């Protein structure tokens, strides 16, 4: 158990819909990262937040957005969902001054 | 970030040492070598990291060559539960605005 929690574990929705994935980092960790893992793309970095502010963006689509709240939990919002958005979405956190990222169990999103 | 090259797959007998190689010939002087593993769709799990000295923890040992162009992750007594995809990643020291770039990794199968 890494200490990072993600909800929900599974999500099934339809094309065109919008969903929100939630992540609670390890206690005290200020950085939160979001990754997407699909069958054909492997693990892809989406976005990083540090203490509420966006730090880095990766291959995140404009239909996706994220934020980190004052209590340090983060949400990833996916809108206008397409079949190709079906994937595992992982959140990771890391403590200030350290580079190891600790990953949550992921949310499996299925878009039908 | 420097690129890494790993074998696609490896087998190891249960109880024997598993030695997983990684080439990172373009590594920069301040870049660390990280190892993660992912067990069947679970979140990636941090194993170990190092800069130039060999490192050991409760999970594994990391041997980095003197020229730092390659490294080996050693699982001293592999068990069936070590069957996973192992990722070797090279990254700089500053975790502001940086993320992990996961390649395809090595699929390790521990055989009974």
mmCIF file with all atom_site columns, C-alpha atoms in Angstrom:
data_model
loop_
_atom_site.group_PDB
_atom_site.id
_atom_site.type_symbol
_atom_site.label_atom_id
_atom_site.label_alt_id
_atom_site.label_comp_id
_atom_site.label_asym_id
_atom_site.label_entity_id
_atom_site.label_seq_id
_atom_site.pdbx_PDB_ins_code
_atom_site.Cartn_x
_atom_site.Cartn_y
_atom_site.Cartn_z
_atom_site.occupancy
_atom_site.B_iso_or_equiv
_atom_site.pdbx_formal_charge
_atom_site.auth_seq_id
_atom_site.auth_comp_id
_atom_site.auth_asym_id
_atom_site.auth_atom_id
_atom_site.pdbx_PDB_model_num
ATOM 1   C CA . UNK A 1 1   ? 0.000   0.000   0.000   1.00 0.00 ? 1   UNK A CA 1
ATOM 2   C CA . UNK A 1 2   ? 1.637   3.212   -1.199  1.00 0.00 ? 2   UNK A CA 1
ATOM 3   C CA . UNK A 1 3   ? -0.572  5.520   0.857   1.00 0.00 ? 3   UNK A CA 1
ATOM 4   C CA . UNK A 1 4   ? -2.043  7.138   -2.257  1.00 0.00 ? 4   UNK A CA 1
ATOM 5   C CA . UNK A 1 5   ? -5.770  6.589   -2.671  1.00 0.00 ? 5   UNK A CA 1
ATOM 6   C CA . UNK A 1 6   ? -7.837  6.917   -5.798  1.00 0.00 ? 6   UNK A CA 1
ATOM 7   C CA . UNK A 1 7   ? -11.571 6.815   -6.334  1.00 0.00 ? 7   UNK A CA 1
ATOM 8   C CA . UNK A 1 8   ? -13.474 5.301   -7.948  1.00 0.00 ? 8   UNK A CA 1
ATOM 9   C CA . UNK A 1 9   ? -11.730 2.015   -8.755  1.00 0.00 ? 9   UNK A CA 1
ATOM 10  C CA . UNK A 1 10  ? -13.842 1.452   -11.837 1.00 0.00 ? 10  UNK A CA 1
ATOM 11  C CA . UNK A 1 11  ? -15.918 3.790   -13.945 1.00 0.00 ? 11  UNK A CA 1
ATOM 12  C CA . UNK A 1 12  ? -18.073 2.902   -16.921 1.00 0.00 ? 12  UNK A CA 1
ATOM 13  C CA . UNK A 1 13  ? -19.606 5.680   -18.939 1.00 0.00 ? 13  UNK A CA 1
ATOM 14  C CA . UNK A 1 14  ? -20.730 6.590   -22.428 1.00 0.00 ? 14  UNK A CA 1
ATOM 15  C CA . UNK A 1 15  ? -19.136 8.650   -25.163 1.00 0.00 ? 15  UNK A CA 1
ATOM 16  C CA . UNK A 1 16  ? -19.692 12.364  -24.793 1.00 0.00 ? 16  UNK A CA 1
ATOM 17  C CA . UNK A 1 17  ? -19.981 12.218  -21.030 1.00 0.00 ? 17  UNK A CA 1
ATOM 18  C CA . UNK A 1 18  ? -17.846 13.880  -18.368 1.00 0.00 ? 18  UNK A CA 1
ATOM 19  C CA . UNK A 1 19  ? -16.235 12.195  -15.362 1.00 0.00 ? 19  UNK A CA 1
ATOM 20  C CA . UNK A 1 20  ? -14.125 13.216  -12.399 1.00 0.00 ? 20  UNK A CA 1
ATOM 21  C CA . UNK A 1 21  ? -11.370 11.077  -10.924 1.00 0.00 ? 21  UNK A CA 1
ATOM 22  C CA . UNK A 1 22  ? -10.151 11.773  -7.435  1.00 0.00 ? 22  UNK A CA 1
ATOM 23  C CA . UNK A 1 23  ? -6.760  11.310  -5.812  1.00 0.00 ? 23  UNK A CA 1
ATOM 24  C CA . UNK A 1 24  ? -5.597  11.739  -2.249  1.00 0.00 ? 24  UNK A CA 1
ATOM 25  C CA . UNK A 1 25  ? -1.813  11.887  -1.954  1.00 0.00 ? 25  UNK A CA 1
ATOM 26  C CA . UNK A 1 26  ? 0.267   10.438  0.847   1.00 0.00 ? 26  UNK A CA 1
ATOM 27  C CA . UNK A 1 27  ? 0.166   12.481  4.013   1.00 0.00 ? 27  UNK A CA 1
ATOM 28  C CA . UNK A 1 28  ? 2.505   15.439  3.670   1.00 0.00 ? 28  UNK A CA 1
ATOM 29  C CA . UNK A 1 29  ? 3.242   14.999  -0.030  1.00 0.00 ? 29  UNK A CA 1
ATOM 30  C CA . UNK A 1 30  ? 2.883   18.256  -1.902  1.00 0.00 ? 30  UNK A CA 1
ATOM 31  C CA . UNK A 1 31  ? 3.264   17.032  -5.494  1.00 0.00 ? 31  UNK A CA 1
ATOM 32  C CA . UNK A 1 32  ? 0.605   15.129  -7.354  1.00 0.00 ? 32  UNK A CA 1
ATOM 33  C CA . UNK A 1 33  ? 1.048   13.609  -10.791 1.00 0.00 ? 33  UNK A CA 1
ATOM 34  C CA . UNK A 1 34  ? -1.498  12.106  -13.171 1.00 0.00 ? 34  UNK A CA 1
ATOM 35  C CA . UNK A 1 35  ? -0.679  9.371   -15.679 1.00 0.00 ? 35  UNK A CA 1
ATOM 36  C CA . UNK A 1 36  ? -2.712  7.547   -18.285 1.00 0.00 ? 36  UNK A CA 1
ATOM 37  C CA . UNK A 1 37  ? -2.048  3.947   -19.256 1.00 0.00 ? 37  UNK A CA 1
ATOM 38  C CA . UNK A 1 38  ? -3.760  2.520   -22.290 1.00 0.00 ? 38  UNK A CA 1
ATOM 39  C CA . UNK A 1 39  ? -3.006  -0.785  -23.977 1.00 0.00 ? 39  UNK A CA 1
ATOM 40  C CA . UNK A 1 40  ? -1.243  0.713   -26.962 1.00 0.00 ? 40  UNK A CA 1
ATOM 41  C CA . UNK A 1 41  ? 0.456   3.716   -25.363 1.00 0.00 ? 41  UNK A CA 1
ATOM 42  C CA . UNK A 1 42  ? 1.950   2.520   -22.118 1.00 0.00 ? 42  UNK A CA 1
ATOM 43  C CA . UNK A 1 43  ? 2.230   4.884   -19.158 1.00 0.00 ? 43  UNK A CA 1
ATOM 44  C CA . UNK A 1 44  ? 1.935   8.513   -20.267 1.00 0.00 ? 44  UNK A CA 1
ATOM 45  C CA . UNK A 1 45  ? 2.438   11.515  -18.019 1.00 0.00 ? 45  UNK A CA 1
ATOM 46  C CA . UNK A 1 46  ? -0.467  13.941  -18.104 1.00 0.00 ? 46  UNK A CA 1
ATOM 47  C CA . UNK A 1 47  ? 0.073   16.713  -15.576 1.00 0.00 ? 47  UNK A CA 1
ATOM 48  C CA . UNK A 1 48  ? 1.735   17.630  -12.286 1.00 0.00 ? 48  UNK A CA 1
ATOM 49  C CA . UNK A 1 49  ? 0.604   19.882  -9.461  1.00 0.00 ? 49  UNK A CA 1
ATOM 50  C CA . UNK A 1 50  ? 2.709   21.150  -6.590  1.00 0.00 ? 50  UNK A CA 1
ATOM 51  C CA . UNK A 1 51  ? 0.995   22.649  -3.570  1.00 0.00 ? 51  UNK A CA 1
ATOM 52  C CA . UNK A 1 52  ? -2.002  23.733  -5.596  1.00 0.00 ? 52  UNK A CA 1
ATOM 53  C CA . UNK A 1 53  ? -0.196  25.066  -8.637  1.00 0.00 ? 53  UNK A CA 1
ATOM 54  C CA . UNK A 1 54  ? 0.313   23.453  -12.001 1.00 0.00 ? 54  UNK A CA 1
ATOM 55  C CA . UNK A 1 55  ? 3.997   22.533  -12.475 1.00 0.00 ? 55  UNK A CA 1
ATOM 56  C CA . UNK A 1 56  ? 4.254   20.555  -15.661 1.00 0.00 ? 56  UNK A CA 1
ATOM 57  C CA . UNK A 1 57  ? 2.095   19.376  -18.499 1.00 0.00 ? 57  UNK A CA 1
ATOM 58  C CA . UNK A 1 58  ? 2.591   16.290  -20.559 1.00 0.00 ? 58  UNK A CA 1
ATOM 59  C CA . UNK A 1 59  ? 0.387   14.713  -23.191 1.00 0.00 ? 59  UNK A CA 1
ATOM 60  C CA . UNK A 1 60  ? -2.831  16.001  -21.714 1.00 0.00 ? 60  UNK A CA 1
ATOM 61  C CA . UNK A 1 61  ? -5.710  16.657  -24.097 1.00 0.00 ? 61  UNK A CA 1
ATOM 62  C CA . UNK A 1 62  ? -7.601  19.942  -24.005 1.00 0.00 ? 62  UNK A CA 1
ATOM 63  C CA . UNK A 1 63  ? -10.710 17.970  -23.034 1.00 0.00 ? 63  UNK A CA 1
ATOM 64  C CA . UNK A 1 64  ? -8.937  16.995  -19.816 1.00 0.00 ? 64  UNK A CA 1
ATOM 65  C CA . UNK A 1 65  ? -8.216  19.268  -16.891 1.00 0.00 ? 65  UNK A CA 1
ATOM 66  C CA . UNK A 1 66  ? -7.027  18.869  -13.351 1.00 0.00 ? 66  UNK A CA 1
ATOM 67  C CA . UNK A 1 67  ? -6.685  20.791  -10.149 1.00 0.00 ? 67  UNK A CA 1
ATOM 68  C CA . UNK A 1 68  ? -5.217  20.399  -6.700  1.00 0.00 ? 68  UNK A CA 1
ATOM 69  C CA . UNK A 1 69  ? -7.170  21.687  -3.738  1.00 0.00 ? 69  UNK A CA 1
ATOM 70  C CA . UNK A 1 70  ? -5.938  23.336  -0.523  1.00 0.00 ? 70  UNK A CA 1
ATOM 71  C CA . UNK A 1 71  ? -6.127  20.011  1.303   1.00 0.00 ? 71  UNK A CA 1
ATOM 72  C CA . UNK A 1 72  ? -3.792  18.698  -1.449  1.00 0.00 ? 72  UNK A CA 1
ATOM 73  C CA . UNK A 1 73  ? -6.193  16.205  -2.953  1.00 0.00 ? 73  UNK A CA 1
ATOM 74  C CA . UNK A 1 74  ? -6.463  16.366  -6.715  1.00 0.00 ? 74  UNK A CA 1
ATOM 75  C CA . UNK A 1 75  ? -9.137  15.784  -9.304  1.00 0.00 ? 75  UNK A CA 1
ATOM 76  C CA . UNK A 1 76  ? -8.774  14.924  -12.958 1.00 0.00 ? 76  UNK A CA 1
ATOM 77  C CA . UNK A 1 77  ? -11.735 15.959  -15.095 1.00 0.00 ? 77  UNK A CA 1
ATOM 78  C CA . UNK A 1 78  ? -12.296 14.217  -18.416 1.00 0.00 ? 78  UNK A CA 1
ATOM 79  C CA . UNK A 1 79  ? -14.967 15.613  -20.723 1.00 0.00 ? 79  UNK A CA 1
ATOM 80  C CA . UNK A 1 80  ? -16.475 14.829  -24.117 1.00 0.00 ? 80  UNK A CA 1
ATOM 81  C CA . UNK A 1 81  ? -15.268 11.311  -23.595 1.00 0.00 ? 81  UNK A CA 1
ATOM 82  C CA . UNK A 1 82  ? -14.278 9.180   -26.555 1.00 0.00 ? 82  UNK A CA 1
ATOM 83  C CA . UNK A 1 83  ? -13.778 5.437   -26.861 1.00 0.00 ? 83  UNK A CA 1
ATOM 84  C CA . UNK A 1 84  ? -10.033 6.008   -26.963 1.00 0.00 ? 84  UNK A CA 1
ATOM 85  C CA . UNK A 1 85  ? -10.078 7.535   -23.499 1.00 0.00 ? 85  UNK A CA 1
ATOM 86  C CA . UNK A 1 86  ? -10.675 4.095   -22.035 1.00 0.00 ? 86  UNK A CA 1
ATOM 87  C CA . UNK A 1 87  ? -7.594  3.456   -19.921 1.00 0.00 ? 87  UNK A CA 1
ATOM 88  C CA . UNK A 1 88  ? -6.144  3.146   -16.460 1.00 0.00 ? 88  UNK A CA 1
ATOM 89  C CA . UNK A 1 89  ? -5.564  6.508   -14.819 1.00 0.00 ? 89  UNK A CA 1
ATOM 90  C CA . UNK A 1 90  ? -2.944  6.627   -12.093 1.00 0.00 ? 90  UNK A CA 1
ATOM 91  C CA . UNK A 1 91  ? -2.190  9.307   -9.595  1.00 0.00 ? 91  UNK A CA 1
ATOM 92  C CA . UNK A 1 92  ? 1.165   9.545   -7.874  1.00 0.00 ? 92  UNK A CA 1
ATOM 93  C CA . UNK A 1 93  ? 2.549   11.765  -5.160  1.00 0.00 ? 93  UNK A CA 1
ATOM 94  C CA . UNK A 1 94  ? 6.010   12.691  -3.978  1.00 0.00 ? 94  UNK A CA 1
ATOM 95  C CA . UNK A 1 95  ? 7.294   14.499  -0.929  1.00 0.00 ? 95  UNK A CA 1
ATOM 96  C CA . UNK A 1 96  ? 9.032   17.843  -1.094  1.00 0.00 ? 96  UNK A CA 1
ATOM 97  C CA . UNK A 1 97  ? 12.725  17.467  -1.810  1.00 0.00 ? 97  UNK A CA 1
ATOM 98  C CA . UNK A 1 98  ? 12.474  13.848  -2.964  1.00 0.00 ? 98  UNK A CA 1
ATOM 99  C CA . UNK A 1 99  ? 11.979  12.477  -6.446  1.00 0.00 ? 99  UNK A CA 1
ATOM 100 C CA . UNK A 1 100 ? 10.432  9.085   -5.818  1.00 0.00 ? 100 UNK A CA 1
ATOM 101 C CA . UNK A 1 101 ? 6.828   8.997   -6.905  1.00 0.00 ? 101 UNK A CA 1
ATOM 102 C CA . UNK A 1 102 ? 4.399   6.743   -5.096  1.00 0.00 ? 102 UNK A CA 1
ATOM 103 C CA . UNK A 1 103 ? 1.518   5.547   -7.207  1.00 0.00 ? 103 UNK A CA 1
ATOM 104 C CA . UNK A 1 104 ? -2.071  4.870   -6.293  1.00 0.00 ? 104 UNK A CA 1
ATOM 105 C CA . UNK A 1 105 ? -4.015  1.781   -7.374  1.00 0.00 ? 105 UNK A CA 1
ATOM 106 C CA . UNK A 1 106 ? -5.548  3.562   -10.351 1.00 0.00 ? 106 UNK A CA 1
ATOM 107 C CA . UNK A 1 107 ? -9.002  4.148   -11.765 1.00 0.00 ? 107 UNK A CA 1
ATOM 108 C CA . UNK A 1 108 ? -10.071 1.989   -14.678 1.00 0.00 ? 108 UNK A CA 1
ATOM 109 C CA . UNK A 1 109 ? -12.201 4.043   -17.053 1.00 0.00 ? 109 UNK A CA 1
ATOM 110 C CA . UNK A 1 110 ? -14.283 2.308   -19.681 1.00 0.00 ? 110 UNK A CA 1
ATOM 111 C CA . UNK A 1 111 ? -16.025 4.448   -22.293 1.00 0.00 ? 111 UNK A CA 1
ATOM 112 C CA . UNK A 1 112 ? -18.751 2.628   -24.210 1.00 0.00 ? 112 UNK A CA 1
ATOM 113 C CA . UNK B 2 1   ? 15.763  12.969  -19.895 1.00 0.00 ? 1   UNK B CA 1
ATOM 114 C CA . UNK B 2 2   ? 18.153  10.286  -21.059 1.00 0.00 ? 2   UNK B CA 1
ATOM 115 C CA . UNK B 2 3   ? 16.734  7.338   -22.936 1.00 0.00 ? 3   UNK B CA 1
ATOM 116 C CA . UNK B 2 4   ? 16.977  3.807   -21.570 1.00 0.00 ? 4   UNK B CA 1
ATOM 117 C CA . UNK B 2 5   ? 17.072  0.442   -23.292 1.00 0.00 ? 5   UNK B CA 1
ATOM 118 C CA . UNK B 2 6   ? 15.885  -2.742  -21.624 1.00 0.00 ? 6   UNK B CA 1
ATOM 119 C CA . UNK B 2 7   ? 15.290  -6.283  -22.873 1.00 0.00 ? 7   UNK B CA 1
ATOM 120 C CA . UNK B 2 8   ? 11.669  -6.933  -23.711 1.00 0.00 ? 8   UNK B CA 1
ATOM 121 C CA . UNK B 2 9   ? 11.342  -9.999  -21.515 1.00 0.00 ? 9   UNK B CA 1
ATOM 122 C CA . UNK B 2 10  ? 13.280  -12.284 -19.194 1.00 0.00 ? 10  UNK B CA 1
ATOM 123 C CA . UNK B 2 11  ? 12.640  -15.501 -17.309 1.00 0.00 ? 11  UNK B CA 1
ATOM 124 C CA . UNK B 2 12  ? 14.002  -16.420 -13.917 1.00 0.00 ? 12  UNK B CA 1
ATOM 125 C CA . UNK B 2 13  ? 13.654  -19.551 -11.806 1.00 0.00 ? 13  UNK B CA 1
ATOM 126 C CA . UNK B 2 14  ? 11.996  -19.123 -8.451  1.00 0.00 ? 14  UNK B CA 1
ATOM 127 C CA . UNK B 2 15  ? 14.564  -18.756 -5.674  1.00 0.00 ? 15  UNK B CA 1
ATOM 128 C CA . UNK B 2 16  ? 17.305  -17.640 -8.025  1.00 0.00 ? 16  UNK B CA 1
ATOM 129 C CA . UNK B 2 17  ? 18.627  -14.117 -8.454  1.00 0.00 ? 17  UNK B CA 1
ATOM 130 C CA . UNK B 2 18  ? 16.997  -12.053 -11.176 1.00 0.00 ? 18  UNK B CA 1
ATOM 131 C CA . UNK B 2 19  ? 19.376  -9.669  -12.891 1.00 0.00 ? 19  UNK B CA 1
ATOM 132 C CA . UNK B 2 20  ? 17.657  -7.034  -15.004 1.00 0.00 ? 20  UNK B CA 1
ATOM 133 C CA . UNK B 2 21  ? 19.939  -4.922  -17.211 1.00 0.00 ? 21  UNK B CA 1
ATOM 134 C CA . UNK B 2 22  ? 19.401  -1.375  -18.410 1.00 0.00 ? 22  UNK B CA 1
ATOM 135 C CA . UNK B 2 23  ? 21.441  0.713   -20.810 1.00 0.00 ? 23  UNK B CA 1
ATOM 136 C CA . UNK B 2 24  ? 21.461  4.491   -20.434 1.00 0.00 ? 24  UNK B CA 1
ATOM 137 C CA . UNK B 2 25  ? 24.507  5.554   -22.449 1.00 0.00 ? 25  UNK B CA 1
ATOM 138 C CA . UNK B 2 26  ? 23.394  9.213   -22.754 1.00 0.00 ? 26  UNK B CA 1
ATOM 139 C CA . UNK B 2 27  ? 22.890  9.753   -19.034 1.00 0.00 ? 27  UNK B CA 1
ATOM 140 C CA . UNK B 2 28  ? 23.968  13.141  -17.724 1.00 0.00 ? 28  UNK B CA 1
ATOM 141 C CA . UNK B 2 29  ? 26.125  13.678  -14.682 1.00 0.00 ? 29  UNK B CA 1
ATOM 142 C CA . UNK B 2 30  ? 23.282  14.763  -12.413 1.00 0.00 ? 30  UNK B CA 1
ATOM 143 C CA . UNK B 2 31  ? 20.704  12.213  -13.571 1.00 0.00 ? 31  UNK B CA 1
ATOM 144 C CA . UNK B 2 32  ? 19.585  9.408   -11.309 1.00 0.00 ? 32  UNK B CA 1
ATOM 145 C CA . UNK B 2 33  ? 18.640  5.868   -12.289 1.00 0.00 ? 33  UNK B CA 1
ATOM 146 C CA . UNK B 2 34  ? 15.241  4.791   -10.948 1.00 0.00 ? 34  UNK B CA 1
ATOM 147 C CA . UNK B 2 35  ? 13.602  1.388   -11.016 1.00 0.00 ? 35  UNK B CA 1
ATOM 148 C CA . UNK B 2 36  ? 9.892   0.782   -10.761 1.00 0.00 ? 36  UNK B CA 1
ATOM 149 C CA . UNK B 2 37  ? 7.800   -2.300  -11.333 1.00 0.00 ? 37  UNK B CA 1
ATOM 150 C CA . UNK B 2 38  ? 4.185   -2.843  -12.233 1.00 0.00 ? 38  UNK B CA 1
ATOM 151 C CA . UNK B 2 39  ? 2.376   -6.017  -11.300 1.00 0.00 ? 39  UNK B CA 1
ATOM 152 C CA . UNK B 2 40  ? -0.510  -6.670  -13.649 1.00 0.00 ? 40  UNK B CA 1
ATOM 153 C CA . UNK B 2 41  ? -2.372  -3.337  -13.933 1.00 0.00 ? 41  UNK B CA 1
ATOM 154 C CA . UNK B 2 42  ? -1.591  -2.293  -10.374 1.00 0.00 ? 42  UNK B CA 1
ATOM 155 C CA . UNK B 2 43  ? 0.017   1.091   -9.769  1.00 0.00 ? 43  UNK B CA 1
ATOM 156 C CA . UNK B 2 44  ? 3.756   1.179   -10.461 1.00 0.00 ? 44  UNK B CA 1
ATOM 157 C CA . UNK B 2 45  ? 5.785   0.431   -7.360  1.00 0.00 ? 45  UNK B CA 1
ATOM 158 C CA . UNK B 2 46  ? 9.004   2.250   -6.526  1.00 0.00 ? 46  UNK B CA 1
ATOM 159 C CA . UNK B 2 47  ? 11.920  -0.156  -6.028  1.00 0.00 ? 47  UNK B CA 1
ATOM 160 C CA . UNK B 2 48  ? 15.183  1.714   -5.762  1.00 0.00 ? 48  UNK B CA 1
ATOM 161 C CA . UNK B 2 49  ? 17.222  4.543   -7.220  1.00 0.00 ? 49  UNK B CA 1
ATOM 162 C CA . UNK B 2 50  ? 20.861  5.636   -7.349  1.00 0.00 ? 50  UNK B CA 1
ATOM 163 C CA . UNK B 2 51  ? 23.256  8.196   -8.770  1.00 0.00 ? 51  UNK B CA 1
ATOM 164 C CA . UNK B 2 52  ? 26.662  6.538   -9.034  1.00 0.00 ? 52  UNK B CA 1
ATOM 165 C CA . UNK B 2 53  ? 27.148  4.287   -6.026  1.00 0.00 ? 53  UNK B CA 1
ATOM 166 C CA . UNK B 2 54  ? 25.611  0.871   -5.716  1.00 0.00 ? 54  UNK B CA 1
ATOM 167 C CA . UNK B 2 55  ? 22.466  0.850   -3.603  1.00 0.00 ? 55  UNK B CA 1
ATOM 168 C CA . UNK B 2 56  ? 20.649  -1.825  -1.644  1.00 0.00 ? 56  UNK B CA 1
ATOM 169 C CA . UNK B 2 57  ? 17.350  -1.872  0.160   1.00 0.00 ? 57  UNK B CA 1
ATOM 170 C CA . UNK B 2 58  ? 14.943  -4.504  1.401   1.00 0.00 ? 58  UNK B CA 1
ATOM 171 C CA . UNK B 2 59  ? 13.628  -5.152  -2.096  1.00 0.00 ? 59  UNK B CA 1
ATOM 172 C CA . UNK B 2 60  ? 16.635  -5.119  -4.368  1.00 0.00 ? 60  UNK B CA 1
ATOM 173 C CA . UNK B 2 61  ? 20.159  -4.029  -5.194  1.00 0.00 ? 61  UNK B CA 1
ATOM 174 C CA . UNK B 2 62  ? 21.152  -1.562  -7.875  1.00 0.00 ? 62  UNK B CA 1
ATOM 175 C CA . UNK B 2 63  ? 24.541  -1.883  -9.503  1.00 0.00 ? 63  UNK B CA 1
ATOM 176 C CA . UNK B 2 64  ? 25.634  1.092   -11.637 1.00 0.00 ? 64  UNK B CA 1
ATOM 177 C CA . UNK B 2 65  ? 28.736  0.778   -13.813 1.00 0.00 ? 65  UNK B CA 1
ATOM 178 C CA . UNK B 2 66  ? 31.592  3.158   -13.193 1.00 0.00 ? 66  UNK B CA 1
ATOM 179 C CA . UNK B 2 67  ? 30.937  5.049   -16.436 1.00 0.00 ? 67  UNK B CA 1
ATOM 180 C CA . UNK B 2 68  ? 27.204  5.141   -15.475 1.00 0.00 ? 68  UNK B CA 1
ATOM 181 C CA . UNK B 2 69  ? 26.184  4.034   -18.958 1.00 0.00 ? 69  UNK B CA 1
ATOM 182 C CA . UNK B 2 70  ? 24.404  0.951   -17.695 1.00 0.00 ? 70  UNK B CA 1
ATOM 183 C CA . UNK B 2 71  ? 22.966  -0.553  -14.559 1.00 0.00 ? 71  UNK B CA 1
ATOM 184 C CA . UNK B 2 72  ? 21.564  -3.824  -13.250 1.00 0.00 ? 72  UNK B CA 1
ATOM 185 C CA . UNK B 2 73  ? 18.691  -4.354  -10.877 1.00 0.00 ? 73  UNK B CA 1
ATOM 186 C CA . UNK B 2 74  ? 19.151  -7.486  -8.785  1.00 0.00 ? 74  UNK B CA 1
ATOM 187 C CA . UNK B 2 75  ? 16.325  -9.284  -7.021  1.00 0.00 ? 75  UNK B CA 1
ATOM 188 C CA . UNK B 2 76  ? 18.355  -11.664 -4.871  1.00 0.00 ? 76  UNK B CA 1
ATOM 189 C CA . UNK B 2 77  ? 15.809  -14.447 -4.393  1.00 0.00 ? 77  UNK B CA 1
ATOM 190 C CA . UNK B 2 78  ? 13.016  -14.075 -6.907  1.00 0.00 ? 78  UNK B CA 1
ATOM 191 C CA . UNK B 2 79  ? 9.550   -15.305 -5.976  1.00 0.00 ? 79  UNK B CA 1
ATOM 192 C CA . UNK B 2 80  ? 6.451   -15.805 -8.088  1.00 0.00 ? 80  UNK B CA 1
ATOM 193 C CA . UNK B 2 81  ? 5.156   -12.486 -6.752  1.00 0.00 ? 81  UNK B CA 1
ATOM 194 C CA . UNK B 2 82  ? 8.073   -10.715 -8.447  1.00 0.00 ? 82  UNK B CA 1
ATOM 195 C CA . UNK B 2 83  ? 6.556   -11.451 -11.841 1.00 0.00 ? 83  UNK B CA 1
ATOM 196 C CA . UNK B 2 84  ? 5.968   -7.968  -13.241 1.00 0.00 ? 84  UNK B CA 1
ATOM 197 C CA . UNK B 2 85  ? 7.068   -5.383  -15.781 1.00 0.00 ? 85  UNK B CA 1
ATOM 198 C CA . UNK B 2 86  ? 10.211  -3.630  -14.575 1.00 0.00 ? 86  UNK B CA 1
ATOM 199 C CA . UNK B 2 87  ? 10.935  -0.074  -15.702 1.00 0.00 ? 87  UNK B CA 1
ATOM 200 C CA . UNK B 2 88  ? 14.351  1.574   -15.707 1.00 0.00 ? 88  UNK B CA 1
ATOM 201 C CA . UNK B 2 89  ? 14.062  5.377   -15.801 1.00 0.00 ? 89  UNK B CA 1
ATOM 202 C CA . UNK B 2 90  ? 16.655  8.117   -15.837 1.00 0.00 ? 90  UNK B CA 1
ATOM 203 C CA . UNK B 2 91  ? 15.730  11.492  -14.429 1.00 0.00 ? 91  UNK B CA 1
ATOM 204 C CA . UNK B 2 92  ? 17.344  14.655  -13.133 1.00 0.00 ? 92  UNK B CA 1
ATOM 205 C CA . UNK B 2 93  ? 17.413  15.670  -9.468  1.00 0.00 ? 93  UNK B CA 1
ATOM 206 C CA . UNK B 2 94  ? 14.803  18.414  -9.485  1.00 0.00 ? 94  UNK B CA 1
ATOM 207 C CA . UNK B 2 95  ? 11.233  17.196  -9.179  1.00 0.00 ? 95  UNK B CA 1
ATOM 208 C CA . UNK B 2 96  ? 9.797   20.550  -10.084 1.00 0.00 ? 96  UNK B CA 1
ATOM 209 C CA . UNK B 2 97  ? 8.306   20.267  -13.515 1.00 0.00 ? 97  UNK B CA 1
ATOM 210 C CA . UNK B 2 98  ? 9.782   16.893  -14.185 1.00 0.00 ? 98  UNK B CA 1
ATOM 211 C CA . UNK B 2 99  ? 8.095   13.564  -14.466 1.00 0.00 ? 99  UNK B CA 1
ATOM 212 C CA . UNK B 2 100 ? 8.950   9.958   -15.095 1.00 0.00 ? 100 UNK B CA 1
ATOM 213 C CA . UNK B 2 101 ? 9.070   8.768   -18.681 1.00 0.00 ? 101 UNK B CA 1
ATOM 214 C CA . UNK B 2 102 ? 8.114   5.116   -18.712 1.00 0.00 ? 102 UNK B CA 1
ATOM 215 C CA . UNK B 2 103 ? 9.306   3.005   -21.606 1.00 0.00 ? 103 UNK B CA 1
ATOM 216 C CA . UNK B 2 104 ? 8.052   -0.497  -22.408 1.00 0.00 ? 104 UNK B CA 1
ATOM 217 C CA . UNK B 2 105 ? 10.172  -2.028  -19.631 1.00 0.00 ? 105 UNK B CA 1
ATOM 218 C CA . UNK B 2 106 ? 11.211  -5.658  -19.148 1.00 0.00 ? 106 UNK B CA 1
ATOM 219 C CA . UNK B 2 107 ? 8.553   -8.257  -18.508 1.00 0.00 ? 107 UNK B CA 1
ATOM 220 C CA . UNK B 2 108 ? 10.034  -10.585 -15.893 1.00 0.00 ? 108 UNK B CA 1
ATOM 221 C CA . UNK B 2 109 ? 8.456   -13.991 -15.506 1.00 0.00 ? 109 UNK B CA 1
ATOM 222 C CA . UNK B 2 110 ? 9.474   -15.931 -12.417 1.00 0.00 ? 110 UNK B CA 1
ATOM 223 C CA . UNK B 2 111 ? 8.964   -19.614 -13.107 1.00 0.00 ? 111 UNK B CA 1
ATOM 224 C CA . UNK B 2 112 ? 8.283   -22.304 -10.468 1.00 0.00 ? 112 UNK B CA 1
#
